[in-house]
Every structure is written in structure tokens, then in C-alpha cells.
Amino acid sequence: MSVLVSGATGFIAQHVVDCLLKENYKVIGTARSQEKADDLKKQFNNSNLSMEVVPDISDLSAFDHVFQKHAKDIKFVLHTASPFYFNTTDYEKDLLIPAKNGTVGILESIKKYAPQTVERVVITSSFAAIFDAELPANKNTIYTEKDWSPATWETSQKNAVIAYCGSKKIAEKAAWDFLDRNKNIVKFKLSIVNPVYVFGPQVSSSKVTNTLNTSCEVINAVLKSKPTDSSGKDVMGYFIDVRDVAKAHLAAFQREDTIGKRLFMSNSPFSSQTICNIIHEGFPQYDGEIPPFEEDSKLLANEVPYVCNNRATKELLGWEFISLKKCVDDTVTQIANVKS
Ligand code: NDP
């Protein structure tokens, strides 16, 4: 029996695939081109990984051929593919439609071709589906697993951040609605993973390029900044290590107690100055290269823009999340090794 991982070439998905292969699962990954599929096969060099090409999840039938071929094999579906970037002005085409159609499309393909063989579905949603991007910063605003972003298709036209939140909220809602409407037709149980900013090393150093994926670029941007730049003391949000997010994807289909849950993956708040200071503590070679070590005054004063309260998820999962220090240390070690 196999696990289907959509968007297997992505930053988070590669960690998920890595964990699955280490636990001896057979994995079917999807990538947007044959070249990307071949590249990932080569990277993992593991006969338990096979790949299929799914060029664009905006197409509602994008996953049909995957299920036509593998319907009897696929027991678990982890849908991670979704656009995560902000440099677009065509919010519908680039963010909303692929996020929504990708989710609805993969669930419709299960319904058509594997309604009784797929047992568990995990969707990588986001804190963006929980967060209200239009609220001013206020440390009395508390988000939990129960909250929903108020973003709609219409408000998502305002800017890329709201559009990304809208894309994740609309896609996640569509998944819960689909299950509600089809619970007598499909067998699968649904679990959702909602991470905040995901940092950490890439699975393979070959993926360390000058510009990293959207979230890891936050750390990379500190490394690329000049000593005269302001590092930024405003608290940007909360972080979670990618290795915890990958582990949560496995818990989300392996454990009974995660059925029907939103796993709100968040560890601690950070500013660019926090990251800068961790780099100074562990990597003296960056002295004089990046902004100086300074008191992280806003974080120390608990001037956070909101609070992520994920006590329920932490208690449910029951493991200690990786600290920001270890996360930044491992990320910077990998980047420094590639550049040296
Ligand atoms: P990546 O950009 O590294 O991964 C996104 C994956 O989705 C890639 O494989 C990408 O393929 C694929 N994809 C995007 N658009 C399409 C499309 N139209 N058709 C087919 N495939 C597509 O980002 P992450 O790993 O960071 O994100 C993975 C998931 O996690 C996303 O759902 C994202 O919303 C979510 N998430 C990420 C967070 C983070 O901080 N990183 C936080 C919370 C949620 P390709 O690269 O070839 O374009």
C-alpha cells in the first residue's frame, strides 16, 4: 500500500517524503514536470519512491490519471501542493484557483477512482487559514485551532497576503465541506496540518540556492543583509521547524486521535533580530557581515502582533518541538557549507 504525496518537490513535502521512506512506506510523489520528478527520484535514490507528473493543480482533473493508474495501491493521501509566494498581482489565477481546485480536484479523484481504498487524507493547510490579515497588531488577539481567517474570494483581491490567506482558508473549508457532502460515498478520514512560518534546513543541500522557498528566505535574507541594514525588531510572527511539520503529517494519518483535527503547528515568536542574534552566537564568521547583535527589545517586551495558542495540538501530539536556536543553527550551517 502506498502514500500519495502531492507537490513532493516542495520544501515541506521533501521532509515528509524523507520521513515516509525512513519508515519504509512506498511513496508516490507528484511533480510539475518530468525533469523535476526525475531530479527528486535521483535525490532520494530509493526504490520505494515513484513519481507521477501533475503539471497544474488548477485543472480539476489534474490527479485523475494518478488514481486511474494507482487507485488500488493508494491508502493514504497527503496533499501538500499549493502555491506559496506573494510576488503576483493575479491573485485568482496564481493563488486562489490552484489552492481551491487542487484540494477539490484531488478529493474528487479519490471519490471517482478510490472511494473505498483511500483511508486517510491529510491536507497541508496553514496558519493563514486561521489568521485575520486585516486586523492591526494586538497582543490580545489569540488564535487557536478553532479560528478561521475571515478572508473571502472578494477580500482576497486586496493584496497578496490576504489572497494567500484566502487561498488556504477557502481550500481547507472546501475539504471539510467535501467530506460532509460525501461521507457516505468515501471511506477516508480527514486531518489538517496548519503551520505558521516553517523554517529549517532543506532535505538536500542541492536545494540551497541564492533565493530559498518563501519561508526559509526569511533566515536567508538576514544572511544576505549588510551590517548597516536594520535587522528588524518587529516581531514577524511565530515559527515551527520543518522537521516537526513533517512528523505531524505522519501523525495525521497514522494515529486515530488526529482524525478530524486541525494540527496547529507553532512553536515560538521571532523577529529578524532574534534570527540575527542566534547567527552571531553560533557563527562568528558573520561578525561584521550582517547587522550587529542587539537586544531583541520588542520580543523581550512581549510586543507580539498576536498570540498563537496551540496548547491543544501540543498536548495531542505530545512531543517537544524543535527550538528556534536549533532550527536557525541547522539552517545556517547548511547554507554556510554550501557557500564555502
Ligand atoms: P514550496 O513552494 O516549496 O512547495 C509548494 C509545492 O506545491 C511545490 O512542489 C510546487 O511545485 C507545488 N505547486 C504550487 N503550485 C502548483 C500548481 N499550480 N500545480 C502543481 N503544483 C503546484 O512551499 P512549502 O513547502 O513551503 O509549502 C508546502 C505547503 O505548505 C503549501 O500548501 C503551503 O501553503 C503550506 N504552508 C507552508 C508554510 C511555510 O512557511 N513554508 C506555512 C504554512 C503552510 P513547483 O515548486 O514545481 O512550483
mmCIF file of C-alpha atoms and ligand atoms in Angstrom:
data_model
loop_
_atom_site.group_PDB
_atom_site.id
_atom_site.type_symbol
_atom_site.label_atom_id
_atom_site.label_comp_id
_atom_site.label_asym_id
_atom_site.label_seq_id
_atom_site.Cartn_x
_atom_site.Cartn_y
_atom_site.Cartn_z
ATOM 1 C CA MET A 1 0.000 0.000 0.000
ATOM 2 C CA SER A 2 1.300 3.454 -0.901
ATOM 3 C CA VAL A 3 1.196 7.034 0.305
ATOM 4 C CA LEU A 4 0.491 9.659 -2.350
ATOM 5 C CA VAL A 5 2.288 12.966 -1.702
ATOM 6 C CA SER A 6 1.222 15.828 -3.980
ATOM 7 C CA GLY A 7 3.797 18.563 -4.615
ATOM 8 C CA ALA A 8 6.564 16.192 -3.463
ATOM 9 C CA THR A 9 9.272 18.560 -4.709
ATOM 10 C CA GLY A 10 8.269 21.278 -2.217
ATOM 11 C CA PHE A 11 10.310 22.285 0.840
ATOM 12 C CA ILE A 12 7.939 20.731 3.390
ATOM 13 C CA ALA A 13 6.951 17.798 1.177
ATOM 14 C CA GLN A 14 10.548 16.655 0.721
ATOM 15 C CA HIS A 15 10.827 16.300 4.511
ATOM 16 C CA VAL A 16 7.538 14.391 4.536
ATOM 17 C CA VAL A 17 8.812 12.058 1.788
ATOM 18 C CA ASP A 18 12.080 11.621 3.699
ATOM 19 C CA CYS A 19 10.215 10.576 6.879
ATOM 20 C CA LEU A 20 7.942 8.213 4.921
ATOM 21 C CA LEU A 21 10.851 6.496 3.170
ATOM 22 C CA LYS A 22 12.690 6.155 6.506
ATOM 23 C CA GLU A 23 9.616 4.333 7.820
ATOM 24 C CA ASN A 24 9.671 2.067 4.727
ATOM 25 C CA TYR A 25 6.460 3.316 3.130
ATOM 26 C CA LYS A 26 6.028 3.081 -0.611
ATOM 27 C CA VAL A 27 5.609 6.679 -1.770
ATOM 28 C CA ILE A 28 4.086 8.026 -4.978
ATOM 29 C CA GLY A 29 5.089 11.666 -5.360
ATOM 30 C CA THR A 30 3.777 14.195 -7.842
ATOM 31 C CA ALA A 31 5.866 16.902 -9.530
ATOM 32 C CA ARG A 32 5.027 19.501 -12.159
ATOM 33 C CA SER A 33 7.398 18.187 -14.832
ATOM 34 C CA GLN A 34 9.258 15.006 -15.745
ATOM 35 C CA GLU A 35 12.532 16.812 -15.108
ATOM 36 C CA LYS A 36 11.525 17.694 -11.528
ATOM 37 C CA ALA A 37 10.228 14.160 -10.991
ATOM 38 C CA ASP A 38 13.486 12.612 -12.219
ATOM 39 C CA ASP A 39 15.506 15.022 -10.120
ATOM 40 C CA LEU A 40 13.666 14.033 -6.922
ATOM 41 C CA LYS A 41 13.973 10.311 -7.719
ATOM 42 C CA LYS A 42 17.704 10.805 -8.149
ATOM 43 C CA GLN A 43 17.973 12.799 -4.928
ATOM 44 C CA PHE A 44 16.302 10.137 -2.762
ATOM 45 C CA ASN A 45 17.720 7.183 -4.703
ATOM 46 C CA ASN A 46 15.185 4.853 -3.074
ATOM 47 C CA SER A 47 13.205 2.231 -4.985
ATOM 48 C CA ASN A 48 10.200 2.827 -2.697
ATOM 49 C CA LEU A 49 9.731 6.268 -4.310
ATOM 50 C CA SER A 50 7.958 6.543 -7.651
ATOM 51 C CA MET A 51 6.841 9.755 -9.305
ATOM 52 C CA GLU A 52 3.953 10.977 -11.467
ATOM 53 C CA VAL A 53 3.710 14.266 -13.342
ATOM 54 C CA VAL A 54 0.873 16.652 -12.394
ATOM 55 C CA PRO A 55 1.626 19.904 -14.214
ATOM 56 C CA ASP A 56 -1.050 22.195 -12.767
ATOM 57 C CA ILE A 57 -3.424 21.535 -9.889
ATOM 58 C CA SER A 58 -5.699 24.356 -11.152
ATOM 59 C CA ASP A 59 -7.082 21.720 -13.510
ATOM 60 C CA LEU A 60 -9.825 19.920 -11.558
ATOM 61 C CA SER A 61 -8.963 16.616 -13.245
ATOM 62 C CA ALA A 62 -5.193 17.017 -12.648
ATOM 63 C CA PHE A 63 -4.964 13.924 -10.402
ATOM 64 C CA ASP A 64 -7.306 11.629 -12.387
ATOM 65 C CA HIS A 65 -4.511 9.837 -14.246
ATOM 66 C CA VAL A 66 -2.631 9.203 -10.983
ATOM 67 C CA PHE A 67 -5.653 7.464 -9.468
ATOM 68 C CA GLN A 68 -6.537 5.674 -12.718
ATOM 69 C CA LYS A 69 -3.086 4.101 -12.551
ATOM 70 C CA HIS A 70 -2.652 3.558 -8.790
ATOM 71 C CA ALA A 71 -6.172 3.506 -7.329
ATOM 72 C CA LYS A 72 -5.781 0.071 -5.760
ATOM 73 C CA ASP A 73 -2.425 0.948 -4.157
ATOM 74 C CA ILE A 74 -3.101 4.309 -2.550
ATOM 75 C CA LYS A 75 -4.182 4.052 1.079
ATOM 76 C CA PHE A 76 -3.055 7.468 2.317
ATOM 77 C CA VAL A 77 -3.107 10.838 0.535
ATOM 78 C CA LEU A 78 -1.026 13.787 1.747
ATOM 79 C CA HIS A 79 -1.968 16.868 -0.278
ATOM 80 C CA THR A 80 0.776 19.447 0.216
ATOM 81 C CA ALA A 81 0.845 21.098 -3.240
ATOM 82 C CA SER A 82 -0.332 24.697 -3.189
ATOM 83 C CA PRO A 83 1.220 27.964 -4.323
ATOM 84 C CA PHE A 84 3.093 29.793 -1.569
ATOM 85 C CA TYR A 85 4.521 33.092 -2.783
ATOM 86 C CA PHE A 86 3.488 36.719 -2.734
ATOM 87 C CA ASN A 87 5.052 38.138 -5.924
ATOM 88 C CA THR A 88 1.907 38.097 -8.029
ATOM 89 C CA THR A 89 -0.909 40.508 -8.807
ATOM 90 C CA ASP A 90 -3.165 37.900 -10.430
ATOM 91 C CA TYR A 91 -4.430 36.513 -7.141
ATOM 92 C CA GLU A 92 -7.179 34.374 -8.645
ATOM 93 C CA LYS A 93 -5.071 32.640 -11.255
ATOM 94 C CA ASP A 94 -1.918 32.222 -9.184
ATOM 95 C CA LEU A 95 -3.199 31.650 -5.639
ATOM 96 C CA LEU A 96 -6.944 31.140 -5.188
ATOM 97 C CA ILE A 97 -7.761 28.843 -8.111
ATOM 98 C CA PRO A 98 -4.835 26.385 -7.729
ATOM 99 C CA ALA A 99 -5.313 26.181 -3.950
ATOM 100 C CA LYS A 100 -9.054 25.535 -4.167
ATOM 101 C CA ASN A 101 -9.117 23.392 -7.322
ATOM 102 C CA GLY A 102 -6.073 21.410 -6.184
ATOM 103 C CA THR A 103 -7.870 20.411 -2.997
ATOM 104 C CA VAL A 104 -11.284 19.797 -4.537
ATOM 105 C CA GLY A 105 -9.692 18.055 -7.538
ATOM 106 C CA ILE A 106 -7.674 15.516 -5.541
ATOM 107 C CA LEU A 107 -10.719 14.710 -3.360
ATOM 108 C CA GLU A 108 -12.949 14.297 -6.442
ATOM 109 C CA SER A 109 -10.356 11.933 -7.944
ATOM 110 C CA ILE A 110 -10.439 9.844 -4.745
ATOM 111 C CA LYS A 111 -14.234 9.799 -4.931
ATOM 112 C CA LYS A 112 -14.178 8.722 -8.590
ATOM 113 C CA TYR A 113 -11.426 6.119 -8.507
ATOM 114 C CA ALA A 114 -10.636 5.089 -4.928
ATOM 115 C CA PRO A 115 -13.599 5.864 -2.656
ATOM 116 C CA GLN A 116 -13.142 2.710 -0.573
ATOM 117 C CA THR A 117 -9.357 2.237 -0.720
ATOM 118 C CA VAL A 118 -8.108 5.626 0.462
ATOM 119 C CA GLU A 119 -8.417 5.518 4.255
ATOM 120 C CA ARG A 120 -6.821 8.750 5.396
ATOM 121 C CA VAL A 121 -6.321 12.172 3.785
ATOM 122 C CA VAL A 122 -4.055 14.877 5.212
ATOM 123 C CA ILE A 123 -4.151 18.386 3.790
ATOM 124 C CA THR A 124 -1.378 20.908 4.378
ATOM 125 C CA SER A 125 -3.369 23.992 5.214
ATOM 126 C CA SER A 126 -1.762 26.881 7.099
ATOM 127 C CA PHE A 127 -1.953 29.340 9.952
ATOM 128 C CA ALA A 128 -3.014 31.600 7.056
ATOM 129 C CA ALA A 129 -6.381 29.779 7.157
ATOM 130 C CA ILE A 130 -6.707 30.784 10.834
ATOM 131 C CA PHE A 131 -5.221 34.299 10.848
ATOM 132 C CA ASP A 132 -7.012 37.614 10.187
ATOM 133 C CA ALA A 133 -4.552 39.530 7.986
ATOM 134 C CA GLU A 134 -6.670 42.696 8.190
ATOM 135 C CA LEU A 135 -6.542 43.098 11.983
ATOM 136 C CA PRO A 136 -3.995 45.570 13.363
ATOM 137 C CA ALA A 137 -1.263 44.065 15.550
ATOM 138 C CA ASN A 138 -2.588 43.431 19.056
ATOM 139 C CA LYS A 139 -1.137 41.038 21.591
ATOM 140 C CA ASN A 140 -4.627 40.422 22.967
ATOM 141 C CA THR A 141 -5.653 38.713 19.727
ATOM 142 C CA ILE A 142 -5.377 34.992 20.416
ATOM 143 C CA TYR A 143 -5.620 32.321 17.719
ATOM 144 C CA THR A 144 -6.407 28.669 18.416
ATOM 145 C CA GLU A 145 -7.277 25.554 16.398
ATOM 146 C CA LYS A 146 -10.905 26.752 16.345
ATOM 147 C CA ASP A 147 -10.328 30.046 14.486
ATOM 148 C CA TRP A 148 -10.846 30.831 10.819
ATOM 149 C CA SER A 149 -9.477 33.637 8.688
ATOM 150 C CA PRO A 150 -12.345 35.908 7.609
ATOM 151 C CA ALA A 151 -10.776 36.215 4.110
ATOM 152 C CA THR A 152 -13.203 35.598 1.240
ATOM 153 C CA TRP A 153 -12.745 35.324 -2.528
ATOM 154 C CA GLU A 154 -13.713 39.034 -2.717
ATOM 155 C CA THR A 155 -11.457 40.378 0.094
ATOM 156 C CA SER A 156 -8.617 38.296 -1.339
ATOM 157 C CA GLN A 157 -8.456 40.747 -4.262
ATOM 158 C CA LYS A 158 -6.952 43.437 -1.941
ATOM 159 C CA ASN A 159 -3.358 42.219 -1.718
ATOM 160 C CA ALA A 160 -1.180 39.105 -1.970
ATOM 161 C CA VAL A 161 -1.073 38.424 1.784
ATOM 162 C CA ILE A 162 -4.858 38.430 2.133
ATOM 163 C CA ALA A 163 -5.074 36.434 -1.116
ATOM 164 C CA TYR A 164 -2.727 33.763 0.269
ATOM 165 C CA CYS A 165 -4.790 33.601 3.488
ATOM 166 C CA GLY A 166 -7.945 33.400 1.382
ATOM 167 C CA SER A 167 -6.455 30.638 -0.776
ATOM 168 C CA LYS A 168 -5.630 28.469 2.243
ATOM 169 C CA LYS A 169 -8.896 29.168 4.089
ATOM 170 C CA ILE A 170 -11.088 28.548 1.029
ATOM 171 C CA ALA A 171 -9.173 25.354 0.155
ATOM 172 C CA GLU A 172 -9.362 23.974 3.705
ATOM 173 C CA LYS A 173 -13.065 24.819 4.034
ATOM 174 C CA ALA A 174 -13.675 23.110 0.682
ATOM 175 C CA ALA A 175 -12.076 19.931 2.047
ATOM 176 C CA TRP A 176 -14.243 19.844 5.194
ATOM 177 C CA ASP A 177 -17.348 20.633 3.075
ATOM 178 C CA PHE A 178 -16.449 17.896 0.582
ATOM 179 C CA LEU A 179 -16.241 15.330 3.367
ATOM 180 C CA ASP A 180 -19.504 16.499 4.833
ATOM 181 C CA ARG A 181 -21.273 16.108 1.483
ATOM 182 C CA ASN A 182 -19.636 12.794 0.587
ATOM 183 C CA LYS A 183 -19.265 10.998 3.895
ATOM 184 C CA ASN A 184 -21.468 8.139 2.737
ATOM 185 C CA ILE A 185 -19.520 7.716 -0.516
ATOM 186 C CA VAL A 186 -15.851 7.987 0.506
ATOM 187 C CA LYS A 187 -14.208 5.980 3.260
ATOM 188 C CA PHE A 188 -11.381 8.371 4.177
ATOM 189 C CA LYS A 189 -10.983 10.324 7.396
ATOM 190 C CA LEU A 190 -9.592 13.857 7.143
ATOM 191 C CA SER A 191 -6.866 15.596 9.179
ATOM 192 C CA ILE A 192 -5.379 19.029 8.550
ATOM 193 C CA VAL A 193 -1.926 20.475 9.318
ATOM 194 C CA ASN A 194 -1.879 24.262 9.923
ATOM 195 C CA PRO A 195 1.704 25.509 10.289
ATOM 196 C CA VAL A 196 2.949 29.030 10.994
ATOM 197 C CA TYR A 197 6.222 30.173 9.274
ATOM 198 C CA VAL A 198 8.117 26.941 8.561
ATOM 199 C CA PHE A 199 11.903 27.224 8.860
ATOM 200 C CA GLY A 200 14.695 24.677 8.759
ATOM 201 C CA PRO A 201 17.273 23.035 6.530
ATOM 202 C CA GLN A 202 16.435 21.631 3.111
ATOM 203 C CA VAL A 203 16.412 17.808 2.921
ATOM 204 C CA SER A 204 19.160 18.040 0.308
ATOM 205 C CA SER A 205 21.896 20.671 0.196
ATOM 206 C CA SER A 206 21.446 20.645 -3.590
ATOM 207 C CA LYS A 207 18.283 22.693 -2.988
ATOM 208 C CA VAL A 208 20.210 25.526 -1.307
ATOM 209 C CA THR A 209 20.197 28.277 -3.918
ATOM 210 C CA ASN A 210 20.658 32.039 -3.663
ATOM 211 C CA THR A 211 16.924 32.513 -3.048
ATOM 212 C CA LEU A 212 15.157 29.879 -0.961
ATOM 213 C CA ASN A 213 11.476 28.955 -0.675
ATOM 214 C CA THR A 214 9.293 31.763 0.723
ATOM 215 C CA SER A 215 9.558 30.917 4.449
ATOM 216 C CA CYS A 216 13.250 29.889 4.571
ATOM 217 C CA GLU A 217 14.107 33.068 2.720
ATOM 218 C CA VAL A 218 13.342 34.927 5.998
ATOM 219 C CA ILE A 219 16.530 33.408 7.501
ATOM 220 C CA ASN A 220 18.450 33.661 4.234
ATOM 221 C CA ALA A 221 17.528 37.369 3.984
ATOM 222 C CA VAL A 222 19.262 38.019 7.327
ATOM 223 C CA LEU A 223 22.383 36.270 5.994
ATOM 224 C CA LYS A 224 22.216 38.398 2.828
ATOM 225 C CA SER A 225 21.734 41.702 4.691
ATOM 226 C CA LYS A 226 24.540 44.223 5.237
ATOM 227 C CA PRO A 227 25.977 45.322 8.614
ATOM 228 C CA THR A 228 24.445 48.772 8.071
ATOM 229 C CA ASP A 229 20.930 47.397 7.393
ATOM 230 C CA SER A 230 18.391 47.427 10.175
ATOM 231 C CA SER A 231 17.797 43.812 11.163
ATOM 232 C CA GLY A 232 14.191 44.496 12.199
ATOM 233 C CA LYS A 233 12.986 44.230 15.759
ATOM 234 C CA ASP A 234 9.271 43.985 14.976
ATOM 235 C CA VAL A 235 8.003 40.536 15.863
ATOM 236 C CA MET A 236 7.084 38.994 12.491
ATOM 237 C CA GLY A 237 5.050 36.061 13.778
ATOM 238 C CA TYR A 238 5.629 32.535 15.049
ATOM 239 C CA PHE A 239 7.878 29.803 13.658
ATOM 240 C CA ILE A 240 7.859 25.998 13.572
ATOM 241 C CA ASP A 241 10.658 23.689 12.408
ATOM 242 C CA VAL A 242 10.026 21.809 9.164
ATOM 243 C CA ARG A 243 11.015 18.503 10.804
ATOM 244 C CA ASP A 244 8.151 18.896 13.301
ATOM 245 C CA VAL A 245 5.768 19.750 10.461
ATOM 246 C CA ALA A 246 6.806 16.614 8.558
ATOM 247 C CA LYS A 247 6.399 14.490 11.700
ATOM 248 C CA ALA A 248 2.907 15.974 12.170
ATOM 249 C CA HIS A 249 1.952 14.899 8.624
ATOM 250 C CA LEU A 250 2.783 11.309 9.571
ATOM 251 C CA ALA A 251 0.916 11.545 12.897
ATOM 252 C CA ALA A 252 -2.018 12.977 10.952
ATOM 253 C CA PHE A 253 -2.571 9.707 9.062
ATOM 254 C CA GLN A 254 -1.019 7.145 11.410
ATOM 255 C CA ARG A 255 -2.876 7.995 14.604
ATOM 256 C CA GLU A 256 -6.579 7.590 15.356
ATOM 257 C CA ASP A 257 -6.602 10.563 17.726
ATOM 258 C CA THR A 258 -5.712 13.011 14.927
ATOM 259 C CA ILE A 259 -8.829 12.174 12.867
ATOM 260 C CA GLY A 260 -10.944 15.268 12.255
ATOM 261 C CA LYS A 261 -8.334 17.521 13.879
ATOM 262 C CA ARG A 262 -6.550 20.678 12.791
ATOM 263 C CA LEU A 263 -2.924 20.345 13.921
ATOM 264 C CA PHE A 264 -1.877 23.940 14.631
ATOM 265 C CA MET A 265 1.903 23.740 14.324
ATOM 266 C CA SER A 266 3.550 26.680 16.081
ATOM 267 C CA ASN A 267 6.470 26.991 18.472
ATOM 268 C CA SER A 268 7.638 30.500 19.376
ATOM 269 C CA PRO A 269 7.569 34.108 18.144
ATOM 270 C CA PHE A 270 10.553 35.671 16.373
ATOM 271 C CA SER A 271 11.855 38.865 14.832
ATOM 272 C CA SER A 272 14.651 39.230 12.287
ATOM 273 C CA GLN A 273 16.773 40.444 15.207
ATOM 274 C CA THR A 274 16.138 37.131 17.023
ATOM 275 C CA ILE A 275 17.462 35.265 13.986
ATOM 276 C CA CYS A 276 20.375 37.693 13.618
ATOM 277 C CA ASN A 277 21.370 37.203 17.273
ATOM 278 C CA ILE A 278 21.251 33.390 17.011
ATOM 279 C CA ILE A 279 23.528 33.622 13.966
ATOM 280 C CA HIS A 280 26.002 35.794 15.923
ATOM 281 C CA GLU A 281 26.036 33.333 18.836
ATOM 282 C CA GLY A 282 26.809 30.316 16.656
ATOM 283 C CA PHE A 283 28.658 31.651 13.623
ATOM 284 C CA PRO A 284 31.418 34.196 14.396
ATOM 285 C CA GLN A 285 32.320 34.285 10.683
ATOM 286 C CA TYR A 286 29.250 36.510 10.143
ATOM 287 C CA ASP A 287 30.524 39.244 12.522
ATOM 288 C CA GLY A 288 30.770 42.468 10.515
ATOM 289 C CA GLU A 289 28.929 40.797 7.597
ATOM 290 C CA ILE A 290 25.343 41.135 8.844
ATOM 291 C CA PRO A 291 23.605 43.623 11.188
ATOM 292 C CA PRO A 292 25.095 43.596 14.712
ATOM 293 C CA PHE A 293 23.936 41.710 17.788
ATOM 294 C CA GLU A 294 21.483 43.965 19.605
ATOM 295 C CA GLU A 295 18.955 43.484 22.344
ATOM 296 C CA ASP A 296 15.836 41.916 20.869
ATOM 297 C CA SER A 297 13.827 44.603 22.655
ATOM 298 C CA LYS A 298 10.350 44.078 21.216
ATOM 299 C CA LEU A 299 10.358 40.323 21.704
ATOM 300 C CA LEU A 300 11.767 40.737 25.223
ATOM 301 C CA ALA A 301 8.930 43.182 25.977
ATOM 302 C CA ASN A 302 6.456 40.614 24.579
ATOM 303 C CA GLU A 303 5.338 43.071 21.897
ATOM 304 C CA VAL A 304 3.834 40.360 19.710
ATOM 305 C CA PRO A 305 1.337 41.160 16.905
ATOM 306 C CA TYR A 306 -0.927 38.289 18.088
ATOM 307 C CA VAL A 307 -0.693 35.128 20.163
ATOM 308 C CA CYS A 308 -0.732 31.599 18.737
ATOM 309 C CA ASN A 309 -2.248 29.367 21.408
ATOM 310 C CA ASN A 310 -1.873 25.787 20.152
ATOM 311 C CA ARG A 311 -1.929 24.072 23.529
ATOM 312 C CA ALA A 312 -4.493 21.543 22.258
ATOM 313 C CA THR A 313 -2.229 20.444 19.384
ATOM 314 C CA LYS A 314 0.877 20.285 21.583
ATOM 315 C CA GLU A 315 -0.935 18.139 24.151
ATOM 316 C CA LEU A 316 -2.346 15.898 21.441
ATOM 317 C CA LEU A 317 0.955 15.348 19.614
ATOM 318 C CA GLY A 318 2.913 15.036 22.831
ATOM 319 C CA TRP A 319 6.450 15.788 21.667
ATOM 320 C CA GLU A 320 8.717 18.775 22.316
ATOM 321 C CA PHE A 321 9.028 20.990 19.232
ATOM 322 C CA ILE A 322 12.498 21.891 17.916
ATOM 323 C CA SER A 323 13.720 25.262 19.245
ATOM 324 C CA LEU A 324 14.353 28.338 17.097
ATOM 325 C CA LYS A 325 18.041 28.171 18.051
ATOM 326 C CA LYS A 326 18.481 24.628 16.729
ATOM 327 C CA CYS A 327 16.357 25.418 13.674
ATOM 328 C CA VAL A 328 18.387 28.519 12.750
ATOM 329 C CA ASP A 329 21.700 26.804 13.594
ATOM 330 C CA ASP A 330 20.920 23.842 11.313
ATOM 331 C CA THR A 331 19.644 26.085 8.512
ATOM 332 C CA VAL A 332 22.639 28.435 8.625
ATOM 333 C CA THR A 333 25.122 25.535 8.914
ATOM 334 C CA GLN A 334 23.697 24.067 5.702
ATOM 335 C CA ILE A 335 23.742 27.398 3.845
ATOM 336 C CA ALA A 336 27.279 28.215 5.039
ATOM 337 C CA ASN A 337 28.555 24.763 3.991
ATOM 338 C CA VAL A 338 27.072 25.131 0.510
ATOM 339 C CA LYS A 339 28.565 28.618 0.077
ATOM 340 C CA SER A 340 32.049 27.721 1.406
HETATM 341 P P1 NDP B 1 7.032 25.133 -1.775
HETATM 342 O O1 NDP B 1 6.821 26.271 -2.698
HETATM 343 O O2 NDP B 1 8.406 24.641 -1.557
HETATM 344 O O3 NDP B 1 6.114 23.897 -2.222
HETATM 345 C C1 NDP B 1 4.910 24.061 -2.895
HETATM 346 C C2 NDP B 1 4.684 22.830 -3.758
HETATM 347 O O4 NDP B 1 3.424 22.954 -4.455
HETATM 348 C C3 NDP B 1 5.761 22.677 -4.832
HETATM 349 O O5 NDP B 1 6.002 21.311 -5.076
HETATM 350 C C4 NDP B 1 5.102 23.325 -6.054
HETATM 351 O O6 NDP B 1 5.651 22.897 -7.275
HETATM 352 C C5 NDP B 1 3.665 22.852 -5.862
HETATM 353 N N1 NDP B 1 2.727 23.696 -6.593
HETATM 354 C C6 NDP B 1 2.490 25.018 -6.395
HETATM 355 N N2 NDP B 1 1.586 25.464 -7.282
HETATM 356 C C7 NDP B 1 1.241 24.402 -8.058
HETATM 357 C C8 NDP B 1 0.375 24.232 -9.164
HETATM 358 N N3 NDP B 1 -0.364 25.241 -9.646
HETATM 359 N N4 NDP B 1 0.291 23.000 -9.736
HETATM 360 C C9 NDP B 1 1.029 21.959 -9.265
HETATM 361 N N5 NDP B 1 1.869 22.062 -8.212
HETATM 362 C C10 NDP B 1 1.974 23.271 -7.624
HETATM 363 O O7 NDP B 1 6.377 25.577 -0.404
HETATM 364 P P2 NDP B 1 6.265 24.892 1.016
HETATM 365 O O8 NDP B 1 6.893 23.569 1.044
HETATM 366 O O9 NDP B 1 6.669 25.903 1.985
HETATM 367 O O10 NDP B 1 4.674 24.738 1.105
HETATM 368 C C11 NDP B 1 4.023 23.478 1.035
HETATM 369 C C12 NDP B 1 2.633 23.625 1.583
HETATM 370 O O11 NDP B 1 2.709 24.087 2.928
HETATM 371 C C13 NDP B 1 1.736 24.621 0.855
HETATM 372 O O12 NDP B 1 0.436 24.092 0.859
HETATM 373 C C14 NDP B 1 1.810 25.866 1.728
HETATM 374 O O13 NDP B 1 0.661 26.657 1.591
HETATM 375 C C15 NDP B 1 1.881 25.224 3.101
HETATM 376 N N6 NDP B 1 2.441 26.057 4.153
HETATM 377 C C16 NDP B 1 3.745 26.478 4.107
HETATM 378 C C17 NDP B 1 4.274 27.237 5.134
HETATM 379 C C18 NDP B 1 5.692 27.694 5.139
HETATM 380 O O14 NDP B 1 6.039 28.565 5.969
HETATM 381 N N7 NDP B 1 6.560 27.170 4.305
HETATM 382 C C19 NDP B 1 3.431 27.641 6.288
HETATM 383 C C20 NDP B 1 2.095 27.112 6.248
HETATM 384 C C21 NDP B 1 1.631 26.356 5.227
HETATM 385 P P3 NDP B 1 6.802 23.788 -8.003
HETATM 386 O O15 NDP B 1 7.838 24.076 -6.959
HETATM 387 O O16 NDP B 1 7.286 22.915 -9.088
HETATM 388 O O17 NDP B 1 6.114 25.026 -8.469
#
